[in-house]
Amino acid sequence: MKFSSVNAKCPTYNEKHILYVGAHTGTFKRINVYDEDPYKQTNLQPIETLNKTSRITCMEFGNKEQTEVLVGRANHFVKVFNCTEEDSTSNFEAGNDEVVGLGRSKGCIVAGLANGTVRVIKYPTTTEFSVGENLYRMRVCLEDETRMITGGKLRKEIIKLWDLETQQVLFKPKNVPNVLELEQPVWDNDVVFVNRNLIAACSRHGYVRLYDSRGPQKRPIQNFTSSDPDDQLAFSCLASYGDYLYAGTTTFGARGFDIRNMKNHIHVYKGFSGTVSSIRVDPTGNHLVSGCLDRFVRIHHAHRTALEYRTYVKSKPTQVLITELKDIKTEENIDDVDEKQDVQIDLAGSDSEYDELFSKMQTVK
């Protein structure tokens, strides 16, 4: 599919994806890509309740089933949205600064604020501790909900691995070696868990780094920094799936990396005309969804790098999430199926060979 400024969908793209888009104006939308009108956008929050401070700063799924979305805003509020009922279950103020990270740990909502405060919100008391100033991103590990990573600006706020139960640092890496006796600048504006032990960060200073929290080595085990002086990369967002990292940039679209060798990127995703504000991977790992400040939401094939879907949104997207349509069976339908399976027909004088033959046949519903 060639680049243009109109909505488009590749004929071979037939995945049943659902997109959730958070915008700079605070709008929260859902897009069903599989519908007859794949560009239709449904507002999940009344627009009249929004103001200049309602900008969505972070979005995460609240559970592994991806039926709950946690929405953080610049006005300090956190919204819990139930995707099944399409309604908000709660809306509360998380602190006194904009929310830069959300997650769940043992049923409690964990919120990270830009001033470095992390709050574990639970009843009847709320745990609060500081991870340092200039916090840019906080994420909770999906494999181990007791682990959290943070990243920010300046050397003291380099990416860190935390234990939410003890509020102690489990792993704090070292910066890369000095060049000409000068310390290299640090600006980890996005961080992700590759798995429970591997963590990654991307920076506005043009690097993508991978750390292993298990070994004695404190410096990155893999590091990408562009060696071309004309290629002044600044990475804005990060996502991971399996052995691959995907990073959005401020000028050159998005790039893909293999964590086993990150000296060079393996994929380049084109078609952007602005900063990539958010990037995510679908549950299969085959598709990338990205939001861009040119007001387009795009889906690329993760391995073929082909642009498969593009839709225009009226306001600048700041956060995007992608999930798949799930076939949900009600309890009534399940009971009906069980009752039908329990029905048996006894025919007098039936032949044993025919009975054995029919018993091995597949049931057609």
Short mmCIF file of C-alpha atoms in Angstrom, two decimals, residues 48-364:
data_model
loop_
_atom_site.label_atom_id
_atom_site.label_comp_id
_atom_site.label_asym_id
_atom_site.label_seq_id
_atom_site.Cartn_x
_atom_site.Cartn_y
_atom_site.Cartn_z
CA GLU A 48 -18.01 17.83 26.79
CA THR A 49 -16.25 16.70 29.98
CA LEU A 50 -12.76 17.31 28.52
CA ASN A 51 -10.54 20.36 28.91
CA LYS A 52 -6.96 21.42 28.20
CA THR A 53 -5.59 19.31 31.06
CA SER A 54 -7.31 16.08 29.99
CA ARG A 55 -4.46 14.94 27.72
CA ILE A 56 -3.93 11.17 27.90
CA THR A 57 -0.35 10.50 28.96
CA CYS A 58 -0.35 6.71 29.36
CA MET A 59 -2.56 3.68 28.68
CA GLU A 60 -2.13 0.04 29.67
CA PHE A 61 -4.25 -3.09 29.79
CA GLY A 62 -5.24 -3.88 33.36
CA ASN A 63 -5.26 -7.67 33.01
CA LYS A 64 -3.83 -10.45 30.86
CA GLU A 65 -7.22 -11.04 29.20
CA GLN A 66 -7.04 -7.43 27.91
CA THR A 67 -10.62 -6.69 28.95
CA GLU A 68 -9.68 -3.69 31.08
CA VAL A 69 -7.88 -0.49 30.10
CA LEU A 70 -6.14 1.85 32.54
CA VAL A 71 -6.04 5.45 31.30
CA GLY A 72 -3.78 8.08 32.87
CA ARG A 73 -4.12 11.80 32.22
CA ALA A 74 -2.12 14.98 32.65
CA ASN A 75 -4.69 16.26 35.16
CA HIS A 76 -3.60 13.56 37.68
CA PHE A 77 -6.69 11.38 37.14
CA VAL A 78 -6.79 7.65 36.38
CA LYS A 79 -9.72 6.01 34.64
CA VAL A 80 -10.47 2.27 34.75
CA PHE A 81 -12.45 1.22 31.66
CA ASN A 82 -14.22 -2.13 31.28
CA CYS A 83 -13.99 -3.17 27.61
CA THR A 84 -16.69 -5.84 27.92
CA GLU A 85 -19.34 -3.54 29.40
CA GLU A 86 -17.91 -0.45 27.63
CA ASP A 87 -18.18 1.64 30.74
CA SER A 88 -15.89 3.17 33.36
CA THR A 89 -15.71 1.24 36.62
CA SER A 90 -13.83 3.95 38.52
CA ASN A 91 -12.23 7.36 38.11
CA PHE A 92 -9.93 8.78 40.77
CA GLU A 93 -7.08 11.23 41.33
CA ALA A 94 -3.70 9.49 41.56
CA GLY A 95 -1.62 12.37 42.90
CA ASN A 96 -0.52 15.92 42.19
CA ASP A 97 1.30 15.49 38.86
CA GLU A 98 0.66 13.95 35.46
CA VAL A 99 0.49 10.16 35.29
CA VAL A 100 3.38 8.60 33.32
CA GLY A 101 2.87 4.91 34.12
CA LEU A 102 0.11 2.49 35.11
CA GLY A 103 -0.20 -1.18 35.92
CA ARG A 104 -1.68 -3.74 38.31
CA SER A 105 0.10 -5.61 41.07
CA LYS A 106 -1.88 -8.26 42.96
CA GLY A 107 -5.14 -6.50 42.17
CA CYS A 108 -3.90 -3.05 43.18
CA ILE A 109 -3.40 -0.22 40.69
CA VAL A 110 0.16 1.11 40.51
CA ALA A 111 0.49 4.70 39.28
CA GLY A 112 3.73 6.52 38.51
CA LEU A 113 3.79 10.32 38.51
CA ALA A 114 6.13 12.68 36.68
CA ASN A 115 7.53 14.05 39.96
CA GLY A 116 8.92 10.58 40.80
CA THR A 117 6.18 9.42 43.16
CA VAL A 118 4.84 5.87 42.76
CA ARG A 119 1.55 5.04 44.47
CA VAL A 120 0.22 1.52 45.05
CA ILE A 121 -3.49 2.25 45.40
CA LYS A 122 -5.28 -0.26 47.62
CA TYR A 123 -8.00 -0.31 50.27
CA PRO A 124 -7.95 0.91 53.01
CA THR A 125 -4.45 2.44 52.80
CA THR A 126 -2.29 3.53 49.87
CA THR A 127 1.46 2.87 49.74
CA GLU A 128 3.56 5.70 48.39
CA PHE A 129 7.32 5.98 47.75
CA SER A 130 9.70 8.02 45.60
CA VAL A 131 11.84 6.67 42.76
CA GLY A 132 13.59 9.99 42.00
CA GLU A 133 12.73 13.14 40.09
CA ASN A 134 12.16 13.62 36.35
CA LEU A 135 10.31 10.32 35.87
CA TYR A 136 9.32 9.77 32.23
CA ARG A 137 7.97 6.20 32.18
CA MET A 138 7.01 3.45 34.60
CA ARG A 139 5.88 -0.08 33.75
CA VAL A 140 4.84 -3.16 35.75
CA CYS A 141 6.02 -6.60 34.61
CA LEU A 142 3.24 -8.82 33.27
CA GLU A 143 5.12 -12.03 34.12
CA ASP A 144 5.89 -10.96 37.69
CA GLU A 145 3.58 -8.28 39.07
CA THR A 146 5.92 -7.58 41.98
CA ARG A 147 8.50 -6.05 39.61
CA MET A 148 8.50 -2.54 38.17
CA ILE A 149 10.90 -0.50 36.03
CA THR A 150 11.34 3.24 35.87
CA GLY A 151 13.24 5.55 33.57
CA GLY A 152 13.79 9.27 33.46
CA LYS A 153 16.03 12.15 32.52
CA LEU A 154 19.59 12.73 33.85
CA ARG A 155 22.13 10.23 35.14
CA LYS A 156 20.49 9.62 38.53
CA GLU A 157 17.23 8.54 36.88
CA ILE A 158 18.71 5.88 34.62
CA ILE A 159 16.50 2.81 34.18
CA LYS A 160 15.96 0.89 37.44
CA LEU A 161 14.31 -2.38 38.43
CA TRP A 162 12.20 -2.21 41.61
CA ASP A 163 10.50 -4.63 43.98
CA LEU A 164 6.98 -3.33 44.67
CA GLU A 165 6.63 -5.32 47.89
CA THR A 166 9.75 -3.90 49.57
CA GLN A 167 10.06 -0.67 47.52
CA GLN A 168 13.76 -1.47 47.04
CA VAL A 169 15.94 -1.28 43.92
CA LEU A 170 16.75 -4.76 42.61
CA PHE A 171 18.95 -3.63 39.72
CA LYS A 172 20.52 -0.30 38.84
CA PRO A 173 22.77 -0.36 35.75
CA LYS A 174 25.83 1.69 34.96
CA ASN A 175 26.05 4.18 32.14
CA VAL A 176 28.14 3.37 29.07
CA PRO A 177 31.88 4.23 29.32
CA ASN A 178 32.89 7.86 29.09
CA VAL A 179 34.03 9.33 25.78
CA LEU A 180 36.92 11.80 26.01
CA GLU A 181 36.44 11.78 29.79
CA LEU A 182 32.89 13.05 29.32
CA GLU A 183 29.92 11.22 30.81
CA GLN A 184 27.34 10.21 28.23
CA PRO A 185 23.94 11.89 28.67
CA VAL A 186 20.98 9.82 29.88
CA TRP A 187 17.35 10.34 28.91
CA ASP A 188 15.33 7.12 29.20
CA ASN A 189 11.96 8.34 28.00
CA ASP A 190 10.49 4.84 27.54
CA VAL A 191 11.25 1.49 29.18
CA VAL A 192 9.84 -2.03 28.69
CA PHE A 193 10.15 -5.55 30.06
CA VAL A 194 11.41 -8.01 27.44
CA ASN A 195 10.87 -10.72 30.03
CA ARG A 196 11.14 -10.98 33.80
CA ASN A 197 14.91 -10.42 33.78
CA LEU A 198 15.63 -8.52 30.57
CA ILE A 199 14.74 -4.82 30.47
CA ALA A 200 15.19 -2.27 27.68
CA ALA A 201 15.18 1.49 27.31
CA CYS A 202 15.15 4.00 24.46
CA SER A 203 16.27 7.60 24.58
CA ARG A 204 15.92 11.01 22.97
CA HIS A 205 19.73 10.89 22.75
CA GLY A 206 19.48 8.22 20.04
CA TYR A 207 20.19 4.92 21.80
CA VAL A 208 18.31 1.69 22.49
CA ARG A 209 19.83 -0.42 25.28
CA LEU A 210 19.18 -3.88 26.69
CA TYR A 211 20.09 -4.90 30.25
CA ASP A 212 20.19 -8.27 32.03
CA SER A 213 19.35 -8.01 35.72
CA ARG A 214 20.63 -11.52 36.55
CA GLY A 215 24.35 -11.25 35.83
CA PRO A 216 27.10 -9.20 37.44
CA GLN A 217 27.41 -6.93 34.41
CA LYS A 218 25.82 -3.57 35.10
CA ARG A 219 26.35 -2.07 31.67
CA PRO A 220 24.12 -2.86 28.65
CA ILE A 221 24.53 -6.30 27.14
CA GLN A 222 23.25 -4.93 23.81
CA ASN A 223 23.34 -1.34 22.63
CA PHE A 224 22.35 0.46 19.45
CA THR A 225 23.58 3.96 18.68
CA SER A 226 23.59 5.30 15.16
CA SER A 227 27.10 5.90 13.81
CA ASP A 228 25.93 8.05 10.90
CA PRO A 229 26.33 11.77 11.79
CA ASP A 230 23.56 12.66 9.33
CA ASP A 231 21.20 10.14 10.92
CA GLN A 232 20.38 12.02 14.10
CA LEU A 233 17.92 9.58 15.65
CA ALA A 234 15.82 10.42 18.68
CA PHE A 235 13.71 7.52 19.94
CA SER A 236 10.33 8.36 21.43
CA CYS A 237 8.60 5.06 22.36
CA LEU A 238 9.37 1.38 22.72
CA ALA A 239 7.63 -2.02 22.54
CA SER A 240 8.81 -5.62 22.75
CA TYR A 241 7.67 -9.08 21.67
CA GLY A 242 9.79 -12.22 21.96
CA ASP A 243 13.31 -11.52 20.71
CA TYR A 244 12.38 -8.24 19.04
CA LEU A 245 12.26 -4.60 20.10
CA TYR A 246 10.35 -1.93 18.18
CA ALA A 247 11.18 1.73 18.67
CA GLY A 248 9.44 4.81 17.31
CA THR A 249 11.48 7.89 16.40
CA THR A 250 10.83 11.61 16.16
CA THR A 251 11.81 11.94 12.48
CA PHE A 252 12.45 8.60 10.77
CA GLY A 253 9.36 6.48 11.48
CA ALA A 254 9.98 3.29 13.46
CA ARG A 255 12.69 0.64 13.58
CA GLY A 256 12.90 -2.99 14.60
CA PHE A 257 15.78 -4.67 16.46
CA ASP A 258 16.81 -8.23 17.24
CA ILE A 259 17.90 -8.33 20.89
CA ARG A 260 20.49 -11.01 20.09
CA ASN A 261 22.47 -8.53 17.99
CA MET A 262 21.58 -4.87 18.17
CA LYS A 263 24.52 -3.33 16.33
CA ASN A 264 22.14 -2.57 13.47
CA HIS A 265 18.40 -2.44 13.07
CA ILE A 266 16.71 -5.20 11.07
CA HIS A 267 13.54 -3.38 9.96
CA VAL A 268 12.50 0.14 9.04
CA TYR A 269 8.82 1.12 9.07
CA LYS A 270 7.95 4.02 6.80
CA GLY A 271 4.97 6.21 5.97
CA PHE A 272 5.18 8.64 8.90
CA SER A 273 5.39 12.41 8.65
CA GLY A 274 5.84 13.25 12.32
CA THR A 275 6.92 11.93 15.71
CA VAL A 276 5.75 8.41 16.58
CA SER A 277 4.11 8.97 19.96
CA SER A 278 3.20 5.36 20.80
CA ILE A 279 3.88 1.89 19.42
CA ARG A 280 2.45 -1.51 20.39
CA VAL A 281 2.54 -5.13 19.23
CA ASP A 282 -0.56 -7.27 18.77
CA PRO A 283 -0.93 -10.55 20.75
CA THR A 284 0.43 -12.62 17.83
CA GLY A 285 3.55 -10.50 17.36
CA ASN A 286 2.86 -10.09 13.64
CA HIS A 287 1.43 -6.57 13.57
CA LEU A 288 2.53 -3.18 14.90
CA VAL A 289 0.13 -0.37 15.68
CA SER A 290 1.46 3.14 16.08
CA GLY A 291 0.12 6.59 16.78
CA CYS A 292 1.80 9.57 15.15
CA LEU A 293 1.58 13.30 15.69
CA ASP A 294 0.53 13.67 12.04
CA ARG A 295 -2.89 12.52 13.36
CA PHE A 296 -2.76 9.05 11.80
CA VAL A 297 -2.98 5.63 13.42
CA ARG A 298 -1.17 2.97 11.37
CA ILE A 299 -0.75 -0.80 11.40
CA HIS A 300 2.39 -2.33 9.85
CA HIS A 301 3.26 -5.97 9.37
CA ALA A 302 6.02 -6.56 11.91
CA HIS A 303 8.16 -8.78 9.65
CA ARG A 304 7.34 -7.64 6.12
CA THR A 305 7.25 -3.94 7.21
CA ALA A 306 4.28 -3.39 4.85
CA LEU A 307 1.75 -0.70 5.75
CA GLU A 308 -1.57 -2.56 6.11
CA TYR A 309 -3.95 -0.02 7.63
CA ARG A 310 -4.15 3.72 8.14
CA THR A 311 -6.87 5.94 9.55
CA TYR A 312 -7.05 9.64 10.33
CA VAL A 313 -8.03 10.83 13.80
CA LYS A 314 -9.02 14.42 14.41
CA SER A 315 -6.71 15.00 17.37
CA LYS A 316 -3.07 13.96 17.82
CA PRO A 317 -2.87 10.39 19.20
CA THR A 318 -0.63 10.10 22.25
CA GLN A 319 -1.29 6.46 23.23
CA VAL A 320 -2.54 3.38 21.36
CA LEU A 321 -3.43 -0.18 22.39
CA ILE A 322 -4.25 -3.18 20.21
CA THR A 323 -6.11 -6.39 21.01
CA GLU A 324 -8.04 -9.08 19.16
CA LEU A 325 -11.76 -9.76 19.03
CA LYS A 326 -12.58 -12.60 21.39
CA ASP A 327 -15.43 -15.08 20.96
CA ILE A 328 -17.29 -14.86 24.25
CA LYS A 329 -19.91 -17.53 24.94
CA THR A 330 -22.61 -16.81 27.49
CA GLU A 331 -23.42 -19.27 30.23
CA GLU A 332 -26.86 -19.86 28.72
CA ASN A 333 -25.36 -20.97 25.41
CA ILE A 334 -22.93 -23.25 27.23
CA ASP A 335 -25.78 -24.81 29.21
CA ASP A 336 -27.78 -25.35 26.02
CA VAL A 337 -24.81 -27.09 24.42
CA ASP A 338 -24.36 -29.32 27.45
CA GLU A 339 -28.05 -30.26 27.44
CA LYS A 340 -27.91 -31.14 23.75
CA GLN A 341 -24.81 -33.26 24.31
CA ASP A 342 -26.59 -35.15 27.09
CA VAL A 343 -29.45 -36.23 24.80
CA GLN A 344 -29.14 -39.89 23.77
CA ILE A 345 -31.27 -41.81 21.29
CA ASP A 346 -31.72 -45.53 21.84
CA LEU A 347 -32.89 -47.47 18.80
CA ALA A 348 -34.05 -51.02 19.35
CA GLY A 349 -32.38 -53.67 17.25
CA SER A 350 -29.39 -51.52 16.28
CA ASP A 351 -26.30 -53.20 14.93
CA SER A 352 -23.11 -53.05 17.06
CA GLU A 353 -20.85 -52.38 14.05
CA TYR A 354 -23.02 -49.43 12.97
CA ASP A 355 -23.08 -48.12 16.52
CA GLU A 356 -19.28 -48.19 16.70
CA LEU A 357 -19.01 -46.50 13.30
CA PHE A 358 -21.33 -43.65 14.20
CA SER A 359 -19.73 -43.17 17.62
CA LYS A 360 -16.41 -42.35 15.96
CA MET A 361 -17.90 -39.72 13.66
CA GLN A 362 -17.28 -36.03 14.36
CA THR A 363 -20.24 -34.11 15.74
CA VAL A 364 -21.37 -31.31 13.42
#
